């Protein structure tokens, strides 16, 4: 209903980390389902959102759960390792209220761990580190779903020592990136120190501790951000633009503020002129289900933040992943909102340096991340845009006289066929990756070689 209520909304928790470090498995374990087993090659193909109601958290934490509960649950966003999780932005910051940075304790920091850390730092998102796969420590005796204290009590001295050493290594890595950290049960002030929680996504050990720390963090430090007026016009981030049989083009959206209703006028970001259209249907996955594996959505009339929702509306074909969807409130001018959204996108798409690299990315968020990283390295940018590499990009790169800058950097984008033949003809170096860190590293290595 549209009545004026102010309540704490569900905090959005983003699960980040390197490929295969266990993001999906951890969420599966919490959900008690096995989505990962049904994924092609066990690799997450799409971004999904999962709402974990408080009852499930309580069930997991059992008698350990003494916190005074005010949030309705936690909304977890699982970002596929092979995708631009940088698209998880909202106006002026990260979409996530909190994040879990998953690190395979046996592998330590890897390229996407570093990429995740840099994003969390840039957006000042509070996070905890889940030191995953503790069950792989030689000699580990699993205690199904046990809180850490209980689990540790059952381990040999040697195992506990190995765990400590590995946690120390993580503390050292985090320090390199400017974060003080410690094992979570040794932390007095979570605003100053990042908590490291040893977990196993397979045995469930440490998950009660992880959930408790998250709920505690959300309630203690985010209360201000979590108060919503549910009657406020909805605001969301587009995670994916998808064709659905019988529905046409739809948007997978994370609504992070306010409310959206069927029939609402909405403004949706595109690479160019925002779309103004009307919500035809809102499709909500049931709690405990993944948006991506849910065959039958439940149609609903209204949705209140925070929520992962599929939006069906006419004219969505050109919608841009990572950009904004905004409900037009009563008395508001859709054109004015369109202008705002357009300027958000324009602010990222720069075309200022007369000499610089050509940068193409798959989403507005990943583009923003790359522009930030390149600027920090004093690498000038001639073109920064969303979309595939086109023939025009190649011609613009060729026009750059500095051989070190006459290049194309592509983040998770295609090269169109006519661009490809032009690249070969004009001999333009192209760097491509779906990891920001790797993309920049390969370009920088190439530059070093060229300079010699
Ligand atoms: P991407 O989505 O591809 O980035 O990977 P992910 O981070 O979601 O990793 P995923 O959950 O798919 O796990 C990768 C592999 O590690 C799978 O084979 C899991 O079974 C395994 N795995 C995950 N967590 C654990 C754990 O705690 N212990 C053990 N032994 N294996 C784990
Ligand atoms: Mg995954």
Coordinates of C-alpha atoms and ligand atoms in Angstrom, one line a residue:
X1 CA 0.0 0.0 0.0
X2 CA 1.1 3.6 -0.6
X3 CA 0.7 4.8 3.0
X4 CA 3.5 6.8 4.6
X5 CA 5.6 4.5 6.6
X6 CA 9.1 5.0 7.6
X7 CA 11.1 1.8 8.4
X8 CA 14.5 0.4 8.1
X9 CA 14.9 -1.0 4.7
X10 CA 16.8 -4.2 3.9
X11 CA 20.5 -3.5 3.6
X12 CA 22.1 -4.4 0.3
X13 CA 25.1 -6.6 0.8
X14 CA 27.3 -7.1 -2.2
X15 CA 29.4 -10.3 -2.3
X16 CA 32.7 -9.6 -4.1
X17 CA 35.9 -11.5 -4.7
X18 CA 38.1 -13.4 -7.2
X19 CA 36.8 -16.0 -9.5
X20 CA 36.1 -19.3 -7.8
X21 CA 36.8 -18.0 -4.3
X22 CA 33.3 -19.1 -3.3
X23 CA 30.8 -16.3 -3.7
X24 CA 28.0 -18.4 -5.1
X25 CA 28.6 -21.4 -2.9
X26 CA 28.5 -19.2 0.2
X27 CA 25.1 -17.7 -0.8
X28 CA 23.9 -21.2 -1.7
X29 CA 24.9 -22.4 1.8
X30 CA 23.0 -19.6 3.4
X31 CA 20.0 -20.2 1.2
X32 CA 20.1 -24.0 1.6
X33 CA 19.8 -24.4 -2.1
X34 CA 22.3 -25.4 -4.7
X35 CA 22.1 -22.9 -7.5
X36 CA 25.8 -23.4 -8.3
X37 CA 25.3 -27.1 -9.3
X38 CA 22.9 -26.0 -12.0
X39 CA 25.1 -23.2 -13.4
X40 CA 26.9 -23.9 -16.6
X41 CA 30.4 -24.8 -15.5
X42 CA 29.5 -23.7 -12.0
X43 CA 30.3 -20.2 -13.1
X44 CA 27.8 -17.5 -12.4
X45 CA 26.4 -16.2 -15.7
X46 CA 24.3 -13.3 -14.5
X47 CA 24.0 -11.0 -11.6
X48 CA 21.3 -12.1 -9.2
X49 CA 20.0 -10.8 -5.9
X50 CA 18.8 -12.9 -3.0
X51 CA 16.8 -11.8 -0.1
X52 CA 17.6 -13.6 3.1
X53 CA 14.9 -13.0 5.5
X54 CA 15.7 -12.5 9.2
X55 CA 14.1 -15.8 10.0
X56 CA 16.7 -17.7 8.0
X57 CA 19.5 -15.7 9.6
X58 CA 18.0 -16.5 13.0
X59 CA 17.8 -20.2 12.2
X60 CA 21.4 -20.2 11.2
X61 CA 22.6 -18.4 14.2
X62 CA 20.5 -20.3 16.6
X63 CA 20.9 -19.3 20.3
X64 CA 23.9 -17.1 19.3
X65 CA 21.4 -14.6 18.0
X66 CA 20.9 -12.0 20.7
X67 CA 21.1 -8.8 18.7
X68 CA 18.2 -6.5 18.8
X69 CA 16.8 -6.9 15.3
X70 CA 15.6 -4.0 13.3
X71 CA 16.4 -4.8 9.7
X72 CA 13.9 -7.1 7.8
X73 CA 16.8 -9.2 6.5
X74 CA 19.7 -8.9 4.1
X75 CA 19.6 -8.5 0.3
X76 CA 22.7 -10.3 -1.1
X77 CA 24.0 -9.4 -4.5
X78 CA 26.2 -12.1 -6.0
X79 CA 28.4 -10.5 -8.6
X80 CA 29.8 -13.0 -11.1
X81 CA 33.6 -13.0 -11.1
X82 CA 33.6 -12.7 -14.9
X83 CA 31.4 -9.7 -15.0
X84 CA 31.9 -6.0 -14.4
X85 CA 30.8 -5.8 -10.8
X86 CA 31.7 -2.2 -11.1
X87 CA 28.2 -1.8 -12.6
X88 CA 26.9 -2.1 -9.1
X89 CA 26.8 1.6 -8.5
X90 CA 24.0 4.0 -7.5
X91 CA 23.9 7.7 -7.7
X92 CA 27.1 9.1 -6.3
X93 CA 28.4 5.8 -4.9
X94 CA 28.2 2.1 -4.5
X95 CA 24.9 0.4 -4.7
X96 CA 25.9 -1.8 -1.8
X97 CA 25.4 -0.7 1.8
X98 CA 27.8 -3.4 2.9
X99 CA 30.1 -5.8 1.2
X100 CA 31.5 -9.2 1.9
X101 CA 34.9 -9.6 0.3
X102 CA 35.5 -13.3 -0.2
X103 CA 39.1 -14.5 -0.2
X104 CA 40.1 -18.1 -0.6
X105 CA 42.3 -18.4 2.5
X106 CA 44.6 -20.8 0.8
X107 CA 45.1 -18.6 -2.2
X108 CA 45.1 -15.2 -0.7
X109 CA 44.7 -12.0 -2.7
X110 CA 44.2 -12.4 -6.4
X111 CA 43.6 -9.8 -9.2
X112 CA 39.8 -9.5 -8.7
X113 CA 40.3 -9.3 -4.9
X114 CA 42.4 -6.2 -5.5
X115 CA 39.9 -4.8 -8.0
X116 CA 37.1 -5.3 -5.4
X117 CA 39.2 -3.6 -2.7
X118 CA 39.8 -0.6 -4.9
X119 CA 36.1 -0.3 -5.6
X120 CA 35.2 -0.6 -1.9
X121 CA 37.8 2.0 -1.2
X122 CA 36.6 4.4 -3.9
X123 CA 32.9 4.2 -2.7
X124 CA 33.8 4.0 1.0
X125 CA 31.6 0.9 1.4
X126 CA 32.0 -0.8 4.8
X127 CA 33.0 -4.4 4.3
X128 CA 34.0 -7.6 6.1
X129 CA 36.4 -10.2 4.8
X130 CA 35.1 -13.8 4.6
X131 CA 38.2 -15.9 4.7
X132 CA 36.7 -18.9 2.8
X133 CA 37.6 -22.6 2.4
X134 CA 38.9 -23.1 5.9
X135 CA 37.8 -26.7 5.5
X136 CA 40.7 -27.1 3.1
X137 CA 43.3 -26.5 5.8
X138 CA 45.1 -29.8 6.2
X139 CA 43.8 -31.6 9.2
X140 CA 40.6 -29.6 9.5
X141 CA 37.8 -31.3 11.3
X142 CA 34.5 -30.0 10.0
X143 CA 31.6 -29.2 12.4
X144 CA 28.6 -28.6 10.2
X145 CA 27.2 -25.0 10.4
X146 CA 29.1 -24.3 13.7
X147 CA 29.9 -20.9 14.9
X148 CA 33.6 -20.2 14.8
X149 CA 34.2 -20.6 18.5
X150 CA 32.7 -24.0 18.6
X151 CA 34.5 -25.0 15.4
X152 CA 37.9 -23.9 16.6
X153 CA 37.4 -25.8 19.9
X154 CA 37.4 -29.0 17.9
X155 CA 40.6 -28.3 15.9
X156 CA 44.1 -29.4 16.7
X157 CA 46.7 -26.8 17.8
X158 CA 48.5 -27.1 14.6
X159 CA 45.3 -26.4 12.5
X160 CA 44.5 -23.4 14.6
X161 CA 48.1 -22.1 14.1
X162 CA 47.8 -22.5 10.4
X163 CA 44.6 -20.6 10.4
X164 CA 46.2 -17.8 12.4
X165 CA 49.1 -17.6 10.0
X166 CA 46.8 -17.4 7.0
X167 CA 44.7 -14.7 8.7
X168 CA 47.9 -12.7 9.4
X169 CA 48.8 -12.9 5.8
X170 CA 45.4 -11.4 4.9
X171 CA 45.9 -8.7 7.5
X172 CA 49.2 -7.9 5.8
X173 CA 47.6 -7.7 2.4
X174 CA 44.7 -5.5 3.6
X175 CA 47.3 -3.2 5.2
X176 CA 48.9 -2.7 1.8
X177 CA 45.6 -1.3 0.6
X178 CA 45.2 1.0 3.5
X179 CA 43.0 -1.1 5.8
X180 CA 43.6 -2.1 9.4
X181 CA 42.1 -5.5 10.0
X182 CA 41.9 -8.3 12.5
X183 CA 40.0 -11.4 13.3
X184 CA 36.5 -10.2 13.9
X185 CA 36.3 -11.5 17.5
X186 CA 39.3 -9.3 18.4
X187 CA 37.8 -6.1 17.2
X188 CA 36.4 -3.4 19.4
X189 CA 35.4 -0.8 16.8
X190 CA 34.2 -2.1 13.5
X191 CA 34.3 1.4 12.0
X192 CA 38.0 1.5 12.2
X193 CA 39.0 -2.1 11.7
X194 CA 37.9 -4.5 9.0
X195 CA 36.7 -7.8 10.4
X196 CA 38.1 -11.0 9.0
X197 CA 35.7 -14.0 9.5
X198 CA 37.0 -17.5 8.8
X199 CA 34.3 -19.5 7.0
X200 CA 33.6 -22.5 4.9
X201 CA 30.9 -22.2 2.3
X202 CA 30.9 -26.0 2.1
X203 CA 30.6 -27.0 5.8
X204 CA 28.8 -23.8 6.8
X205 CA 31.3 -23.1 9.6
X206 CA 31.6 -19.5 10.5
X207 CA 28.5 -18.5 8.6
X208 CA 26.6 -17.7 11.8
X209 CA 29.4 -15.4 12.8
X210 CA 29.4 -13.7 9.3
X211 CA 25.7 -13.1 9.4
X212 CA 25.8 -11.7 12.9
X213 CA 28.6 -9.3 12.1
X214 CA 26.7 -8.1 9.0
X215 CA 23.5 -7.5 10.8
X216 CA 25.3 -5.8 13.6
X217 CA 27.2 -3.6 11.2
X218 CA 24.1 -2.7 9.3
X219 CA 22.2 -1.8 12.4
X220 CA 25.0 0.1 14.2
X221 CA 26.5 2.0 11.4
X222 CA 24.0 2.3 8.6
X223 CA 20.8 3.2 10.4
X224 CA 20.7 6.6 8.8
X225 CA 21.0 5.3 5.3
X226 CA 18.5 2.6 5.9
X227 CA 15.5 4.8 6.9
X228 CA 13.2 4.9 3.9
X229 CA 10.0 6.6 3.1
X230 CA 8.4 3.9 1.2
X231 CA 6.2 6.4 -0.6
X232 CA 9.2 8.1 -2.1
X233 CA 9.6 7.6 -5.9
X234 CA 11.7 4.5 -6.5
X235 CA 15.3 4.7 -7.5
X236 CA 17.3 1.7 -8.8
X237 CA 20.3 0.5 -10.6
X238 CA 19.9 -1.6 -13.7
X239 CA 21.9 -4.8 -13.3
X240 CA 21.0 -6.4 -16.6
X241 CA 18.9 -5.8 -19.7
X242 CA 17.3 -9.1 -20.7
X243 CA 15.0 -10.6 -23.4
X244 CA 12.3 -12.6 -21.7
X245 CA 9.9 -14.8 -23.7
X246 CA 6.5 -13.2 -23.8
X247 CA 7.7 -10.0 -22.1
X248 CA 10.2 -8.6 -24.6
X249 CA 13.1 -6.6 -23.2
X250 CA 13.0 -6.4 -19.4
X251 CA 15.3 -4.9 -16.8
X252 CA 16.8 -6.7 -13.8
X253 CA 16.8 -3.9 -11.3
X254 CA 18.0 -3.4 -7.7
X255 CA 15.6 -0.9 -6.2
X256 CA 17.6 0.8 -3.5
X257 CA 15.2 3.5 -2.4
X258 CA 11.5 4.3 -2.4
X259 CA 8.8 2.5 -4.2
X260 CA 7.8 1.4 -7.8
X261 CA 4.3 0.5 -8.9
X262 CA 2.7 -0.8 -12.0
X263 CA 1.6 2.1 -14.2
X264 CA 4.3 4.4 -12.9
X265 CA 6.1 6.6 -15.4
X266 CA 9.8 5.7 -15.2
X267 CA 13.0 7.2 -16.7
X268 CA 15.7 4.7 -17.7
X269 CA 19.3 5.5 -18.6
X270 CA 20.7 4.6 -22.0
X271 CA 24.1 5.4 -23.6
X272 CA 22.4 8.5 -25.1
X273 CA 18.9 9.9 -24.5
X274 CA 17.1 8.3 -21.5
X275 CA 13.9 6.4 -22.1
X276 CA 10.6 7.7 -20.7
X277 CA 8.1 4.9 -20.4
X278 CA 5.5 3.3 -18.2
X279 CA 5.8 0.2 -16.0
X280 CA 3.8 -2.6 -17.5
X281 CA 4.6 -5.3 -15.0
X282 CA 6.7 -5.9 -11.9
X283 CA 8.0 -9.4 -11.4
X284 CA 9.4 -10.4 -8.1
X285 CA 11.2 -13.6 -7.4
X286 CA 10.1 -15.2 -4.2
X287 CA 12.3 -14.9 -1.1
X288 CA 15.1 -17.5 -1.1
X289 CA 15.1 -17.7 -4.8
X290 CA 17.6 -16.3 -7.3
X291 CA 16.3 -13.8 -9.8
X292 CA 18.3 -15.6 -12.5
X293 CA 17.1 -19.2 -11.9
X294 CA 13.5 -18.3 -11.1
X295 CA 11.3 -19.6 -14.0
X296 CA 8.1 -18.2 -12.8
X297 CA 8.1 -14.7 -11.3
X298 CA 5.3 -13.5 -9.2
X299 CA 3.6 -10.4 -10.6
X300 CA 3.2 -7.7 -8.0
X301 CA 1.6 -4.3 -8.0
X302 CA 4.2 -2.4 -5.8
X303 CA 7.7 -3.0 -4.7
X304 CA 9.5 -1.2 -1.9
X305 CA 13.3 -0.9 -1.5
X306 CA 15.5 -2.7 -1.2
X307 CA 14.6 -5.3 -3.7
X308 CA 15.7 -7.1 -6.7
X309 CA 12.9 -6.8 -9.3
X310 CA 12.3 -7.4 -12.9
X311 CA 10.7 -4.5 -14.7
X312 CA 8.7 -5.0 -17.9
X313 CA 7.9 -1.9 -19.9
X314 CA 7.8 -0.8 -23.6
X315 CA 10.8 0.7 -25.3
X316 CA 13.5 -0.7 -23.0
X317 CA 15.7 -2.1 -25.9
X318 CA 18.4 0.6 -25.5
X319 CA 18.6 0.6 -21.7
X320 CA 22.1 0.6 -20.3
X321 CA 23.3 -1.8 -17.6
X322 CA 24.8 0.0 -14.6
X323 CA 22.7 3.2 -15.2
X324 CA 19.7 4.5 -13.3
X325 CA 16.0 3.8 -13.3
X326 CA 13.9 6.4 -11.6
X327 CA 10.2 6.6 -10.9
X328 CA 8.6 10.0 -11.8
X329 CA 6.8 11.2 -8.7
X330 CA 3.7 13.2 -8.5
X331 CA 4.3 16.7 -9.9
X332 CA 7.7 15.8 -11.2
X333 CA 8.8 16.5 -14.7
X334 CA 10.0 13.4 -16.6
X335 CA 12.1 15.6 -18.9
X336 CA 14.0 17.1 -15.9
X337 CA 14.7 13.7 -14.5
X338 CA 15.9 12.5 -17.9
X339 CA 18.2 15.4 -18.0
X340 CA 19.6 14.5 -14.6
X341 CA 20.2 10.8 -15.6
X342 CA 21.7 11.9 -18.9
X343 CA 24.2 14.2 -17.1
X344 CA 25.2 11.3 -14.8
X345 CA 26.1 9.3 -17.8
X346 CA 27.8 12.3 -19.5
X347 CA 29.9 12.9 -16.4
X348 CA 31.5 9.5 -17.0
X349 CA 31.8 9.6 -20.7
X350 CA 34.6 12.1 -21.3
X351 CA 36.0 13.3 -24.5
X352 CA 38.3 15.9 -23.3
X353 CA 41.9 14.9 -23.9
X354 CA 42.9 15.7 -27.5
X355 CA 45.5 13.0 -27.3
X356 CA 44.8 9.7 -25.4
X357 CA 43.7 6.2 -25.5
X358 CA 40.3 4.9 -26.7
X359 CA 38.4 3.2 -23.9
X360 CA 35.3 1.1 -24.4
X361 CA 33.5 -0.7 -21.6
X362 CA 30.3 -2.8 -21.1
X363 CA 28.6 -0.7 -18.5
X364 CA 28.6 2.8 -17.2
X365 CA 30.0 1.6 -13.9
X366 CA 32.9 -0.2 -15.3
X367 CA 33.7 2.7 -17.6
X368 CA 33.7 5.0 -14.5
X369 CA 36.1 2.6 -12.7
X370 CA 38.5 2.5 -15.6
X371 CA 38.5 6.2 -16.1
X372 CA 39.3 6.6 -12.4
X373 CA 42.2 4.1 -12.7
X374 CA 43.6 5.6 -15.8
X375 CA 43.5 9.1 -14.4
X376 CA 45.3 7.9 -11.3
X377 CA 48.0 6.6 -13.6
X378 CA 48.1 9.8 -15.6
X379 CA 47.2 8.0 -18.8
X380 CA 45.2 10.5 -21.0
X381 CA 41.9 9.4 -22.5
X382 CA 40.6 10.5 -25.8
X383 CA 37.4 8.6 -25.9
X384 CA 35.6 6.9 -23.1
X385 CA 32.3 5.2 -24.0
X386 CA 30.0 2.3 -23.4
X387 CA 29.5 -0.3 -26.2
X388 CA 31.4 -2.5 -28.6
X389 CA 34.6 -1.4 -30.4
X390 CA 33.4 0.2 -33.6
X391 CA 35.2 1.2 -36.9
X392 CA 35.0 4.8 -35.8
X393 CA 36.9 4.0 -32.6
X394 CA 39.7 2.4 -34.7
X395 CA 39.9 5.4 -36.9
X396 CA 40.1 7.7 -33.9
X397 CA 42.8 5.6 -32.4
X398 CA 44.8 5.7 -35.7
X399 CA 44.6 9.5 -35.7
X400 CA 46.5 9.6 -32.4
X401 CA 50.2 10.3 -33.2
X402 CA 51.7 9.1 -30.0
X403 CA 52.3 5.4 -30.6
X404 CA 51.9 4.6 -26.9
X405 CA 48.5 6.1 -26.8
X406 CA 47.3 5.0 -30.3
X407 CA 45.6 2.0 -28.7
X408 CA 42.1 0.7 -27.8
X409 CA 41.3 -0.7 -24.4
X410 CA 38.2 -2.8 -24.3
X411 CA 36.6 -4.0 -21.0
X412 CA 34.2 -6.9 -21.5
X413 CA 33.1 -5.6 -25.0
X414 CA 32.9 -7.1 -28.5
X415 CA 34.9 -5.9 -31.5
X416 CA 32.5 -5.3 -34.4
X417 CA 33.6 -7.1 -37.6
X418 CA 34.2 -4.0 -39.6
X419 CA 36.3 -2.6 -36.7
X420 CA 38.3 -5.8 -36.7
X421 CA 39.3 -5.5 -40.3
X422 CA 40.2 -1.9 -39.8
X423 CA 42.4 -2.8 -36.7
X424 CA 44.3 -5.3 -38.9
X425 CA 44.7 -2.8 -41.7
X426 CA 45.9 0.0 -39.5
X427 CA 47.8 -2.2 -37.0
X428 CA 46.2 -0.7 -33.9
X429 CA 47.0 -2.5 -30.6
X430 CA 43.9 -3.6 -28.8
X431 CA 43.9 -4.7 -25.2
X432 CA 40.9 -6.7 -23.9
X433 CA 39.9 -8.2 -20.6
X434 CA 37.0 -8.5 -18.2
X435 CA 39.2 -7.7 -15.2
X436 CA 40.2 -4.0 -14.8
X437 CA 43.4 -4.9 -13.1
X438 CA 44.4 -7.3 -15.9
X439 CA 43.5 -4.9 -18.6
X440 CA 45.6 -2.1 -17.2
X441 CA 48.5 -4.4 -16.4
X442 CA 48.7 -5.8 -19.9
X443 CA 48.6 -2.3 -21.4
X444 CA 51.3 -1.1 -19.0
X445 CA 53.5 -4.1 -19.7
X446 CA 53.2 -3.4 -23.4
X447 CA 54.1 0.3 -22.9
X448 CA 57.2 -0.7 -20.9
X449 CA 58.3 -3.0 -23.7
X450 CA 57.7 -0.3 -26.3
X451 CA 59.7 2.3 -24.4
X452 CA 62.7 0.0 -24.3
Ligands
LIG1 P1 32.6 -17.0 -9.9 O1 31.1 -16.8 -9.8 O2 33.0 -17.8 -11.1 O3 33.3 -15.8 -9.7 O4 33.0 -18.0 -8.7 P2 32.5 -18.0 -7.2 O5 33.3 -17.0 -6.4 O6 31.0 -17.8 -7.2 O7 32.9 -19.4 -6.7 P3 32.0 -20.7 -6.5 O8 31.0 -20.5 -5.4 O9 31.4 -21.1 -7.8 O10 33.0 -21.8 -6.0 C1 34.1 -22.2 -6.8 C2 34.5 -23.6 -6.4 O11 35.1 -23.6 -5.1 C3 33.4 -24.6 -6.4 O12 33.9 -25.8 -6.8 C4 33.0 -24.8 -4.9 O13 32.5 -26.0 -4.6 C5 34.4 -24.5 -4.2 N1 34.2 -23.9 -2.9 C6 33.6 -22.8 -2.6 N2 33.6 -22.5 -1.3 C7 34.3 -23.6 -0.7 C8 34.7 -23.9 0.6 O14 34.4 -23.2 1.6 N3 35.4 -25.1 0.8 C9 35.7 -25.9 -0.2 N4 36.4 -27.0 0.0 N5 35.4 -25.6 -1.5 C10 34.7 -24.5 -1.8
LIG2 MG1 29.7 -17.3 -8.7

